PDB file of N, CA and C and ligand atoms in Angstrom:
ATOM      1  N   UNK A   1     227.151  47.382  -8.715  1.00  0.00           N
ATOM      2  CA  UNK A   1     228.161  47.764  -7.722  1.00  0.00           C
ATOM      3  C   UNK A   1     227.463  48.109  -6.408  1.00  0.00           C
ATOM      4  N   UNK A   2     228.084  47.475  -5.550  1.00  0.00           N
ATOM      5  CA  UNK A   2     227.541  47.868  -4.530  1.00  0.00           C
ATOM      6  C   UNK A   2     227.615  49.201  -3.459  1.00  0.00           C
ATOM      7  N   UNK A   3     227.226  49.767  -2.560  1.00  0.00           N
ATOM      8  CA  UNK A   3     227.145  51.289  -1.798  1.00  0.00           C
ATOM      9  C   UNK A   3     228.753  51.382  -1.772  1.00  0.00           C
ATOM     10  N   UNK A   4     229.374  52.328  -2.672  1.00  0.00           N
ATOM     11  CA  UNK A   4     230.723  52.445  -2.208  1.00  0.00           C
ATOM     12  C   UNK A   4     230.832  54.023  -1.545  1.00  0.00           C
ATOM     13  N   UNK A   5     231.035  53.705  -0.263  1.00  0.00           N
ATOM     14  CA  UNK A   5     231.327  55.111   0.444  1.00  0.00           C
ATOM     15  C   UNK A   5     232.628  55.266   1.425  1.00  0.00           C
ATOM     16  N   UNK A   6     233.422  56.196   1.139  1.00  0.00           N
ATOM     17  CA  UNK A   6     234.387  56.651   1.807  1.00  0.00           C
ATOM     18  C   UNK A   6     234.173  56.114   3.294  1.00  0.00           C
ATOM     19  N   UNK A   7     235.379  56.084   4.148  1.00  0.00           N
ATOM     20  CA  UNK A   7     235.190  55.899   5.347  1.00  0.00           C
ATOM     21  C   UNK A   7     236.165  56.354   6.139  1.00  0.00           C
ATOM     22  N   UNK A   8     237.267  57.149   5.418  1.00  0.00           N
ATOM     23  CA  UNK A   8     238.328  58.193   5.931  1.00  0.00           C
ATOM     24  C   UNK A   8     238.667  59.451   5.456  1.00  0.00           C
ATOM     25  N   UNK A   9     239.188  60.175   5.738  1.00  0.00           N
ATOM     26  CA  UNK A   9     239.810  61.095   4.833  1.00  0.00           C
ATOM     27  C   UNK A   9     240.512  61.959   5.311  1.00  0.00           C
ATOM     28  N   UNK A  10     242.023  61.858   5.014  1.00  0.00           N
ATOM     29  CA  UNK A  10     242.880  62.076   5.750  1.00  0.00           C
ATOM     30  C   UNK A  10     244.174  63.108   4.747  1.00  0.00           C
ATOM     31  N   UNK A  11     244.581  64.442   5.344  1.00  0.00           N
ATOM     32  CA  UNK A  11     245.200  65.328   4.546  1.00  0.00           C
ATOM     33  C   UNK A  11     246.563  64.368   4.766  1.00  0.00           C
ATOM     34  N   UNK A  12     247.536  64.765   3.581  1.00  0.00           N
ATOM     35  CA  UNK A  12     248.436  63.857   3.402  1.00  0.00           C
ATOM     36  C   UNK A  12     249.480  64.797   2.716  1.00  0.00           C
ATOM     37  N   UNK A  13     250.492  64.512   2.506  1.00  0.00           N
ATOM     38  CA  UNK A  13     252.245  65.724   1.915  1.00  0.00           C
ATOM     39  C   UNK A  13     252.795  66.475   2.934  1.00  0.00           C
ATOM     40  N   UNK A  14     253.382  66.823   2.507  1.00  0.00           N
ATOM     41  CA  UNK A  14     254.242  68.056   3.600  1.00  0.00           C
ATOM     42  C   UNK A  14     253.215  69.071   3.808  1.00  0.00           C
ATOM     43  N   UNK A  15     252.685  69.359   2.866  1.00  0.00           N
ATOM     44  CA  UNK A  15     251.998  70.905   3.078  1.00  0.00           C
ATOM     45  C   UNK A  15     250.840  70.593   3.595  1.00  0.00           C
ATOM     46  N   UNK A  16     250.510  68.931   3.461  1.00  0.00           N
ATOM     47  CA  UNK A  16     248.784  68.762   3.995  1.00  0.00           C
ATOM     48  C   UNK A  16     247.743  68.933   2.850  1.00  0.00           C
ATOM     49  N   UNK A  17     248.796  69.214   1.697  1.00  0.00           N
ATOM     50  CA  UNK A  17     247.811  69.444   0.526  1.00  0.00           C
ATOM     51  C   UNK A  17     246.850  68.344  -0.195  1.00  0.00           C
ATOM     52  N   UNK A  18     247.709  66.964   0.275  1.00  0.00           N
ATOM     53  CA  UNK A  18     247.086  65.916  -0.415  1.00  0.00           C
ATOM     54  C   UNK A  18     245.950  65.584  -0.060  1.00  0.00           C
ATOM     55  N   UNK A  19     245.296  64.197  -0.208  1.00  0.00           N
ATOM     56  CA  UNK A  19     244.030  63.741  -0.030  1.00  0.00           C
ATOM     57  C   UNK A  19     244.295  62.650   0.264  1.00  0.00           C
ATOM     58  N   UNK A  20     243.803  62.042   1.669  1.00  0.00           N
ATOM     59  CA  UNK A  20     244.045  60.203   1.633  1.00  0.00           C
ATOM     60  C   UNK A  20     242.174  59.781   1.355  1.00  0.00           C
ATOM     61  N   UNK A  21     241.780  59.096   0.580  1.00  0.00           N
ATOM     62  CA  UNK A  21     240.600  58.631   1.090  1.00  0.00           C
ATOM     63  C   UNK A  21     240.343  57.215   1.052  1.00  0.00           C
ATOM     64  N   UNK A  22     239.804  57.039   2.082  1.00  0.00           N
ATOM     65  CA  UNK A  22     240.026  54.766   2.499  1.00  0.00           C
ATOM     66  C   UNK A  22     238.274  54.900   1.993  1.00  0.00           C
ATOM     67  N   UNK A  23     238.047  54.073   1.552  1.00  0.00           N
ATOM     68  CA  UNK A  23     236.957  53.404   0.810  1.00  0.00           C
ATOM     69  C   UNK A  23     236.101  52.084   1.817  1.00  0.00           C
ATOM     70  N   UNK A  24     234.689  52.189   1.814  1.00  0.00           N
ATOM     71  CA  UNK A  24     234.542  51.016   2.357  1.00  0.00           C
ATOM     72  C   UNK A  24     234.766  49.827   1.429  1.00  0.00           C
ATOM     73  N   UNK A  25     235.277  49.342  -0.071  1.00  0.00           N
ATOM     74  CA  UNK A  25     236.108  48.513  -0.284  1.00  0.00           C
ATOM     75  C   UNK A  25     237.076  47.818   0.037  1.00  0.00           C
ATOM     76  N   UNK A  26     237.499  48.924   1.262  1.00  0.00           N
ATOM     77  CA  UNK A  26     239.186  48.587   1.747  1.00  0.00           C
ATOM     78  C   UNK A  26     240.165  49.460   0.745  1.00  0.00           C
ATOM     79  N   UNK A  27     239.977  49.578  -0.715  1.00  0.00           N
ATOM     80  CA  UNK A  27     240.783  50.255  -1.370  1.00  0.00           C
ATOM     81  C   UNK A  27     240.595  51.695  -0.359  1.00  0.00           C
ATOM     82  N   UNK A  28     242.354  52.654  -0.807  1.00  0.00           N
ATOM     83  CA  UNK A  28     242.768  53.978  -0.866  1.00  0.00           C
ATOM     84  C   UNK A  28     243.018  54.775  -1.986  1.00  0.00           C
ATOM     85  N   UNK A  29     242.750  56.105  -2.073  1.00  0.00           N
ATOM     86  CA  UNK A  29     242.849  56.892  -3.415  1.00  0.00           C
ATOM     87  C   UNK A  29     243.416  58.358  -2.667  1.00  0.00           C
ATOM     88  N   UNK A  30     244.488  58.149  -3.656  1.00  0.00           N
ATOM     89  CA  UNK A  30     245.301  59.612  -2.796  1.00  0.00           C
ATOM     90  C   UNK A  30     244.951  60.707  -4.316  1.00  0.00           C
ATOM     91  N   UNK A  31     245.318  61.556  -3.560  1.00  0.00           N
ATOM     92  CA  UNK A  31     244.268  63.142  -4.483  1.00  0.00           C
ATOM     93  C   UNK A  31     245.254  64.381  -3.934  1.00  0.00           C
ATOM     94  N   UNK A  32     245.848  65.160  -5.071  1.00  0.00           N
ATOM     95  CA  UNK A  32     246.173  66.321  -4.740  1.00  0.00           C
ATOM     96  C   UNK A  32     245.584  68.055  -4.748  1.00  0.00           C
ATOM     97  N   UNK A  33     245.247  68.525  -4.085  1.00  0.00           N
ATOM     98  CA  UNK A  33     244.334  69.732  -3.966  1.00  0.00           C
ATOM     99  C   UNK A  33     244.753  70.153  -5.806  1.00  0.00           C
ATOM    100  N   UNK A  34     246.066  70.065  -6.671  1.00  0.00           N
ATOM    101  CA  UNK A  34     245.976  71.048  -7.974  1.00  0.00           C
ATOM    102  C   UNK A  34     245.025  70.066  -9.160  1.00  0.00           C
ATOM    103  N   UNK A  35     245.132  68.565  -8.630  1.00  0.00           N
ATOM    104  CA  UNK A  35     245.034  67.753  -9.965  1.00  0.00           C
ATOM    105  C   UNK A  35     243.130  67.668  -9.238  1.00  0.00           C
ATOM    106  N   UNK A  36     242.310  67.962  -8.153  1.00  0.00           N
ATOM    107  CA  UNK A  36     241.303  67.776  -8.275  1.00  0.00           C
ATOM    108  C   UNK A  36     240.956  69.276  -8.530  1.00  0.00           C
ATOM    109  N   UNK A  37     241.423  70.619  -8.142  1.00  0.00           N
ATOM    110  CA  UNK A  37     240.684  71.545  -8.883  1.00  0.00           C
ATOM    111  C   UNK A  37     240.912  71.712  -9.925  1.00  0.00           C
ATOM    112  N   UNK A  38     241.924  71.069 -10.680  1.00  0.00           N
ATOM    113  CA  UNK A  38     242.293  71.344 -12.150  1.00  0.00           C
ATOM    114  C   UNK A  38     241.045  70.458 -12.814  1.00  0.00           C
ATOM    115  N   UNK A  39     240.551  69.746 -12.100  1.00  0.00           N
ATOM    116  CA  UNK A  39     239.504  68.458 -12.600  1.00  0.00           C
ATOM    117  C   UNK A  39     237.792  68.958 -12.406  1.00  0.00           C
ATOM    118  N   UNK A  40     237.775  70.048 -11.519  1.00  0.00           N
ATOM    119  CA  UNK A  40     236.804  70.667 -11.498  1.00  0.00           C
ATOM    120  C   UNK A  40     235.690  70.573 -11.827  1.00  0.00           C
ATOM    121  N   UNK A  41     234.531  70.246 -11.427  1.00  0.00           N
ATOM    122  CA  UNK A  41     233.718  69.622 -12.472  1.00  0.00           C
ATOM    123  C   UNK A  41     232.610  70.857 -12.797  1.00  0.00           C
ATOM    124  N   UNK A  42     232.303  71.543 -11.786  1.00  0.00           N
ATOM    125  CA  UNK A  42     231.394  73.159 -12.050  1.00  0.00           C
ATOM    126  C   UNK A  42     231.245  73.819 -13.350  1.00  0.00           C
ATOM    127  N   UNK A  43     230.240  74.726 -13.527  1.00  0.00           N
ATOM    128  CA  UNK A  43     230.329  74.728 -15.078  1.00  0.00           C
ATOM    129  C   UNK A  43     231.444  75.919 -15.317  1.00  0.00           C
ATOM    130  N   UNK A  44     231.377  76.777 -14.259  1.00  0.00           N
ATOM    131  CA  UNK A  44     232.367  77.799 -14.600  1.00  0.00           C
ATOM    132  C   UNK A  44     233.237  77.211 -15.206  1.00  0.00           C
ATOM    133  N   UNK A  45     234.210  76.079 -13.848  1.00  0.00           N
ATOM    134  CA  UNK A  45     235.382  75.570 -14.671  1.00  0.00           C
ATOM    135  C   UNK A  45     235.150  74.698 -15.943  1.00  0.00           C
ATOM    136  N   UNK A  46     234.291  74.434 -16.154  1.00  0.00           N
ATOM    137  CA  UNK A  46     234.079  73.615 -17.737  1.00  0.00           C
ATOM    138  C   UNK A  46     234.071  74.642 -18.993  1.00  0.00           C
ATOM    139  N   UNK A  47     233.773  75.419 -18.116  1.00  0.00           N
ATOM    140  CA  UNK A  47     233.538  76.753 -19.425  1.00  0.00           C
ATOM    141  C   UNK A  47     235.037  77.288 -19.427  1.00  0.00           C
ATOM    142  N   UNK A  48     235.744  77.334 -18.567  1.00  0.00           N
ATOM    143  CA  UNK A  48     237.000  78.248 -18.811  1.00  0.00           C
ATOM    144  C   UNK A  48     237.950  77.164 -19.798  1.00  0.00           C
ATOM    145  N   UNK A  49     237.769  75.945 -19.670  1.00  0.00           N
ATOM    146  CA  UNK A  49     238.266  74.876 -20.095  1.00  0.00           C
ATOM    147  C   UNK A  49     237.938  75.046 -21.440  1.00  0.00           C
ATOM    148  N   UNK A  50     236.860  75.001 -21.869  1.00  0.00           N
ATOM    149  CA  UNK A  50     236.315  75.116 -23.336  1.00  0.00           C
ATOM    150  C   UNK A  50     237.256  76.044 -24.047  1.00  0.00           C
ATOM    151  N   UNK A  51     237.072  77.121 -23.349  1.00  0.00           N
ATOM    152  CA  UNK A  51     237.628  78.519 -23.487  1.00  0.00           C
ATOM    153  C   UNK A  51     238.998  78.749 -23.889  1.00  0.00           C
ATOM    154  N   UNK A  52     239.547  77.408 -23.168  1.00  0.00           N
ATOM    155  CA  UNK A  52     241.186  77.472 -23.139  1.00  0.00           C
ATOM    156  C   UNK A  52     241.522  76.399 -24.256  1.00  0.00           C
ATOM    157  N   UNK A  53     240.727  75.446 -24.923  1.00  0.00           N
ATOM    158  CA  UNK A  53     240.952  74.828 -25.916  1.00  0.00           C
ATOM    159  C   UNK A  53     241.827  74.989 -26.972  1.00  0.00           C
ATOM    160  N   UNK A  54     242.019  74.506 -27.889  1.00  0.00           N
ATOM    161  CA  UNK A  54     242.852  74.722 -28.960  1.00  0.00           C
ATOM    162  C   UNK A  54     242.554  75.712 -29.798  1.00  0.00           C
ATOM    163  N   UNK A  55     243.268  76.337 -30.609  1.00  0.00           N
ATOM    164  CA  UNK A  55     242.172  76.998 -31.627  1.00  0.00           C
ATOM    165  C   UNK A  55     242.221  78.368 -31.198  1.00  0.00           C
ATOM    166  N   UNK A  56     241.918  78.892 -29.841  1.00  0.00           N
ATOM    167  CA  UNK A  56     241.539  79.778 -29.521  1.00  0.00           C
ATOM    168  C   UNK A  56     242.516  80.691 -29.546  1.00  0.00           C
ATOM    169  N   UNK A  57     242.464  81.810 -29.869  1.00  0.00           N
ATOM    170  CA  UNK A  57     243.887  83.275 -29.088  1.00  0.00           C
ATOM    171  C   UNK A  57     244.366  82.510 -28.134  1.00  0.00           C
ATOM    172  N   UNK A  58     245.868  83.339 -28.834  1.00  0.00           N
ATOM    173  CA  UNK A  58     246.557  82.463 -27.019  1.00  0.00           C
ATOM    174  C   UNK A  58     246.549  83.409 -25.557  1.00  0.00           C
ATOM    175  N   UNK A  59     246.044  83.116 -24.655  1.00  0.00           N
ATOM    176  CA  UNK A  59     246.679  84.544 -24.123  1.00  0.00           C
ATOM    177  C   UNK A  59     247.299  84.575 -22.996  1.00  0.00           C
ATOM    178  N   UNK A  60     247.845  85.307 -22.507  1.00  0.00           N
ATOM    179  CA  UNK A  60     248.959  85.457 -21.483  1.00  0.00           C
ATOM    180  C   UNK A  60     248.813  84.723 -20.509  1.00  0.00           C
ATOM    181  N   UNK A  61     249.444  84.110 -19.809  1.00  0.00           N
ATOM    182  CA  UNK A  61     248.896  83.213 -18.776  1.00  0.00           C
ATOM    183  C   UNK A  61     249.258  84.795 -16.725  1.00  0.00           C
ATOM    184  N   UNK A  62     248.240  84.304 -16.238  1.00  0.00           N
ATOM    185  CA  UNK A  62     248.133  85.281 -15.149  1.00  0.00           C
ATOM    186  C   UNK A  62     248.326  84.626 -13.575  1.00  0.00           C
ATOM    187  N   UNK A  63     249.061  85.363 -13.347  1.00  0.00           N
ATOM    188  CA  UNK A  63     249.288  84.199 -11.666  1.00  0.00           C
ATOM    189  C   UNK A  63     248.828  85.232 -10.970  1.00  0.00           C
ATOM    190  N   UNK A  64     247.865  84.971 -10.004  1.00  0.00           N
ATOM    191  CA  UNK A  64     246.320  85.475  -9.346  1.00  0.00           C
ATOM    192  C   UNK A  64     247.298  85.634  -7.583  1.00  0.00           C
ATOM    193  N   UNK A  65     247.029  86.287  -6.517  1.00  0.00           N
ATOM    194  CA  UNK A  65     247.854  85.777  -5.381  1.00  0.00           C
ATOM    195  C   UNK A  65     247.234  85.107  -5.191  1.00  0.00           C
ATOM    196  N   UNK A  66     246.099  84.147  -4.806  1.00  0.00           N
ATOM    197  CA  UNK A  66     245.629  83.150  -4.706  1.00  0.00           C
ATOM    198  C   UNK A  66     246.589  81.995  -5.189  1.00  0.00           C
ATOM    199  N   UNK A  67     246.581  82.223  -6.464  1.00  0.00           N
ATOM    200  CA  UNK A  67     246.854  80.735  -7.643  1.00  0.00           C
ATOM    201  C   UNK A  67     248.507  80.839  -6.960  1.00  0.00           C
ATOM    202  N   UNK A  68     249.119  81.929  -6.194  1.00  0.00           N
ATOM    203  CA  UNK A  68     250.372  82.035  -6.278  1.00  0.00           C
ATOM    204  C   UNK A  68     251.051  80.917  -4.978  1.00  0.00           C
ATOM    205  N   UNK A  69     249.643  81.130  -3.897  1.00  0.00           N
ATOM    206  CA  UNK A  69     250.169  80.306  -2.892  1.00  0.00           C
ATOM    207  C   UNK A  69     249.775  78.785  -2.692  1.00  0.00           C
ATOM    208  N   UNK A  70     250.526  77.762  -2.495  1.00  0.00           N
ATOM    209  CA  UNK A  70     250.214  76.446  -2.483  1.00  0.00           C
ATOM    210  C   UNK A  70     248.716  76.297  -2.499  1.00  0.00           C
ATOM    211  N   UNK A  71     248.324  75.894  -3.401  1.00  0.00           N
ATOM    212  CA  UNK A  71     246.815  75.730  -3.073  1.00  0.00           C
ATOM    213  C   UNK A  71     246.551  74.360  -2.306  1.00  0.00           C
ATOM    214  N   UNK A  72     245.374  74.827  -1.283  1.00  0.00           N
ATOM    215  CA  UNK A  72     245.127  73.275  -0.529  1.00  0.00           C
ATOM    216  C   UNK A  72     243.495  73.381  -0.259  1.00  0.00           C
ATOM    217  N   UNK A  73     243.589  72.160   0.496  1.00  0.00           N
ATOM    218  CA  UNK A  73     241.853  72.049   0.296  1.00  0.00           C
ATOM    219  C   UNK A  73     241.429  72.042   1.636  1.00  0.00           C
ATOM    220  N   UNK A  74     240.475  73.494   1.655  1.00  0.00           N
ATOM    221  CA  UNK A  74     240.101  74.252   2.571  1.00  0.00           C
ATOM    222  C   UNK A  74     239.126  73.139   3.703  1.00  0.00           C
ATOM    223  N   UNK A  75     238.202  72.580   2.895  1.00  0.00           N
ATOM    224  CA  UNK A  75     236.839  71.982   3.571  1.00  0.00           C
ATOM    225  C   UNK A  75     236.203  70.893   2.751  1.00  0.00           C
ATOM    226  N   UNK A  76     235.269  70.191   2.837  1.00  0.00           N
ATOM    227  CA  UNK A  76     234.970  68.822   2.555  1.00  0.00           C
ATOM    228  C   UNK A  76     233.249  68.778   2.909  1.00  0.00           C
ATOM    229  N   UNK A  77     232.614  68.858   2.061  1.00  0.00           N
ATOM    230  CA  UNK A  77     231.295  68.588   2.555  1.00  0.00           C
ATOM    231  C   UNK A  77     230.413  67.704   1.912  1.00  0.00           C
ATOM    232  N   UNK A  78     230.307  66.734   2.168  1.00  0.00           N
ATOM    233  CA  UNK A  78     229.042  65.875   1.345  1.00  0.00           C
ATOM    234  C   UNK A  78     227.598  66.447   1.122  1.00  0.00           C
ATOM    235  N   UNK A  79     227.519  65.712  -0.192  1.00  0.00           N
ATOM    236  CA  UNK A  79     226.866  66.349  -0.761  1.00  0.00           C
ATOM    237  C   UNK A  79     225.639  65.054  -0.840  1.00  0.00           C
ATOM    238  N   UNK A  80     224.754  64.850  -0.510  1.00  0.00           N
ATOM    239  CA  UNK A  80     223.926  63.947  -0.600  1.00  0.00           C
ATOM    240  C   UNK A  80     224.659  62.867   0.250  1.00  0.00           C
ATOM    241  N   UNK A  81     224.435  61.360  -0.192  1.00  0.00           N
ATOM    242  CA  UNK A  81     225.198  60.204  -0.156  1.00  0.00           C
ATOM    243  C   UNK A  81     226.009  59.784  -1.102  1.00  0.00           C
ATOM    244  N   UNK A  82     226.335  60.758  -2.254  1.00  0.00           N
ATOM    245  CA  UNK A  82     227.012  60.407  -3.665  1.00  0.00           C
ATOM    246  C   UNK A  82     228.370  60.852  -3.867  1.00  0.00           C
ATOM    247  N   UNK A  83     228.668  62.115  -3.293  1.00  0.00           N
ATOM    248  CA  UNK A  83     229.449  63.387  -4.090  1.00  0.00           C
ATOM    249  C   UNK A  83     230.198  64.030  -2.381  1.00  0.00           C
ATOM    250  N   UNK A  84     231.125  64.735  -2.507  1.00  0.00           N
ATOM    251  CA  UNK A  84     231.995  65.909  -1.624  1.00  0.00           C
ATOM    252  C   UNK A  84     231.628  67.171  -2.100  1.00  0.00           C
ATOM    253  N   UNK A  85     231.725  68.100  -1.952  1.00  0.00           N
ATOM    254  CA  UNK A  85     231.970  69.285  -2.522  1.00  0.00           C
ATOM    255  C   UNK A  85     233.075  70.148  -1.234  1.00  0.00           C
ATOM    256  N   UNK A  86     234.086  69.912  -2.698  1.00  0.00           N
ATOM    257  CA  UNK A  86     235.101  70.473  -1.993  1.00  0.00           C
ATOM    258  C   UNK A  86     235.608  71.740  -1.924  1.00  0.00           C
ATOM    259  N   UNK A  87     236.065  72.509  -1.116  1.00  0.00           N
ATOM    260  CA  UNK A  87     236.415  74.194  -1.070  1.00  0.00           C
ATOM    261  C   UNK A  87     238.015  74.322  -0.916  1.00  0.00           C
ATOM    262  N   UNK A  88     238.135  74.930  -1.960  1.00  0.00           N
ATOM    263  CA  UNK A  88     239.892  75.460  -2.247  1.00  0.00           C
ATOM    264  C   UNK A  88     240.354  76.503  -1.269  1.00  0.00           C
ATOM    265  N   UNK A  89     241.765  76.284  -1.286  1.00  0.00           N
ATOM    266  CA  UNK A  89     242.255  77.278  -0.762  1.00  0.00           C
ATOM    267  C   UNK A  89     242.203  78.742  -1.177  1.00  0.00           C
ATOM    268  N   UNK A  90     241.668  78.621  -2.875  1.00  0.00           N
ATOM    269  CA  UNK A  90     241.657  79.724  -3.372  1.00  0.00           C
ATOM    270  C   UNK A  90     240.560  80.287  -3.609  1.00  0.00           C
ATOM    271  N   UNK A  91     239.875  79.917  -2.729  1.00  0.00           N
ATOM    272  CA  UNK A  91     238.337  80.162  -2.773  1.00  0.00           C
ATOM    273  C   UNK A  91     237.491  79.783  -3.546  1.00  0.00           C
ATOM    274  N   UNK A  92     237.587  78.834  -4.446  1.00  0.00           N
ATOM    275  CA  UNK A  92     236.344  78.218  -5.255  1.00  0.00           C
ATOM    276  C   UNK A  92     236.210  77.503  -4.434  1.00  0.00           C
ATOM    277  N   UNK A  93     234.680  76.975  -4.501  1.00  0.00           N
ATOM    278  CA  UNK A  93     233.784  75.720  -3.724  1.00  0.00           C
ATOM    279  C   UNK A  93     232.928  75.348  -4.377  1.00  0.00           C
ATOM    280  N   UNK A  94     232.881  75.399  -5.653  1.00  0.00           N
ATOM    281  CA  UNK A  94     231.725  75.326  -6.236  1.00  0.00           C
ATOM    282  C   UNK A  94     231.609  73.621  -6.986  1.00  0.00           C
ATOM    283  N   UNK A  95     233.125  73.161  -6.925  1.00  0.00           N
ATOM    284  CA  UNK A  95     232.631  71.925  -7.340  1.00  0.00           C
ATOM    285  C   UNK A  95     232.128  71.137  -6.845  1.00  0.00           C
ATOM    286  N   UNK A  96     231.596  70.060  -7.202  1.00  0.00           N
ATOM    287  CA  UNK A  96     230.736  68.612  -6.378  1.00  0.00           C
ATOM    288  C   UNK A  96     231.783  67.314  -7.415  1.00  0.00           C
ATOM    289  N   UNK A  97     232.086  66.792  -6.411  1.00  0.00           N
ATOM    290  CA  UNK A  97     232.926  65.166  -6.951  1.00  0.00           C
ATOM    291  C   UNK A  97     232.609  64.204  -6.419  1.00  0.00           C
ATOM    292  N   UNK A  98     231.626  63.195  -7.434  1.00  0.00           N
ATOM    293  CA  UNK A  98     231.110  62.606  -7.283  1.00  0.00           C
ATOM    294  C   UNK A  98     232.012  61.201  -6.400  1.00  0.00           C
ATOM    295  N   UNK A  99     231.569  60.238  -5.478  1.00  0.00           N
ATOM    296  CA  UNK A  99     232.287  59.375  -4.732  1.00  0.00           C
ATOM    297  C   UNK A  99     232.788  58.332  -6.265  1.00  0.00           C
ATOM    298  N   UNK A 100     232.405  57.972  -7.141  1.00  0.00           N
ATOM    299  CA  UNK A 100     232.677  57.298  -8.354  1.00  0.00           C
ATOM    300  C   UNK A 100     233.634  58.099  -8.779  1.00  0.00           C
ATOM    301  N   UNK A 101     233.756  59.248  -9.500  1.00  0.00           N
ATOM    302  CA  UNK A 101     234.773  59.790  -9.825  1.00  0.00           C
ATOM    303  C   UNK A 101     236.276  59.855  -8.589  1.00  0.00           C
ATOM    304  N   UNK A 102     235.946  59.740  -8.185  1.00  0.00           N
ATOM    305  CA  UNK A 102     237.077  60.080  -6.618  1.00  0.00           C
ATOM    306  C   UNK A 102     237.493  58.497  -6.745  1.00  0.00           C
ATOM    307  N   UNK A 103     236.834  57.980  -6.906  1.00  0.00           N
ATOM    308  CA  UNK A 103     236.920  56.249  -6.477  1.00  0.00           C
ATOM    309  C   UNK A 103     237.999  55.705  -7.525  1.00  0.00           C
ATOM    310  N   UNK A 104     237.695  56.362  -8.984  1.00  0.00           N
ATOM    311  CA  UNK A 104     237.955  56.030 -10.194  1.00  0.00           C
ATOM    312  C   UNK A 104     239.766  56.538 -10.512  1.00  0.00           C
ATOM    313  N   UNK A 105     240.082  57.524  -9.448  1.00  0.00           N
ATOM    314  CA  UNK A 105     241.450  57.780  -9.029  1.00  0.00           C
ATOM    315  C   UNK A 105     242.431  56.488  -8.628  1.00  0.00           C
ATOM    316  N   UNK A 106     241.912  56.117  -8.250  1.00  0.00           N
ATOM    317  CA  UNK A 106     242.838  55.251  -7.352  1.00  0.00           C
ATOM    318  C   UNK A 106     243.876  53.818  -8.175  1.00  0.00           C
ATOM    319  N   UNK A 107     244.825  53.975  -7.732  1.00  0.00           N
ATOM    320  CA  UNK A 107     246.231  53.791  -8.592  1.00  0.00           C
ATOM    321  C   UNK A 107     245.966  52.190  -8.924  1.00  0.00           C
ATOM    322  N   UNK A 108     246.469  51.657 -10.737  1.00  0.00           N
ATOM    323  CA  UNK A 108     246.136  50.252 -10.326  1.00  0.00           C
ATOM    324  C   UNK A 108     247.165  49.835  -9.898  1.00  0.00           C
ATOM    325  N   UNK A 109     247.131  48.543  -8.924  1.00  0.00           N
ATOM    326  CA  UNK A 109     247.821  47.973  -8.411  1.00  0.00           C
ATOM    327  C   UNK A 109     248.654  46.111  -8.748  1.00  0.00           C
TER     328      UNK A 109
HETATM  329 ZN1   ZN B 201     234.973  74.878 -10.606  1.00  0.00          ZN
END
């Protein structure tokens, strides 16, 4: 495969929450601030994930004021030539998403 790197990226919805990103393929991959931090790739969030598995106690679910207000995506920073690392509205930043994974979004057509 050849260098696939973004070449736009453009907030998108009413709230601005979405994600447009144009590809130098020419393909687009739209992204919403809940379904990429829910996708999280950091270990924290891998660990809370584990955590929340099957099996486990159930336990109360907690709405944070953070988690309460539309979450959107604060900032955008590349990370090498590979990856974003993107910063929430709710203050995590800790993930890195790789341009393949981001790429691997995009709707078939
Ligand atoms: Zn995370």
């Amino acid at each position: 495969m050849s260098e696939l790197q973004p070449v736009a990226l453009q907030r998108i919805g009413p709230d601005e929450s979405g994600l447009l990103i144009s590809w130098s393929d020419g393909s687009q991959t739209r992204h919403t601030a809940s379904a990429l931090r829910e996708a999280c790739p950091c270990a924290t969030c891998r660990e809370k994930k584990a955590a929340d598995a099957p099996g486990q106690p159930l336990q109360l679910p907690v709405l944070s004021m953070a988690e309460a207000r539309p979450l959107g995506i604060q900032g955008m920073r590349p990370v090498g030539n590979y990856a974003y690392n993107i910063a929430f509205s709710d203050g995590h930043d800790s993930g890195i998403y790789t341009f393949e994974y981001l790429h691997r979004q995009r709707q078939p057509s």
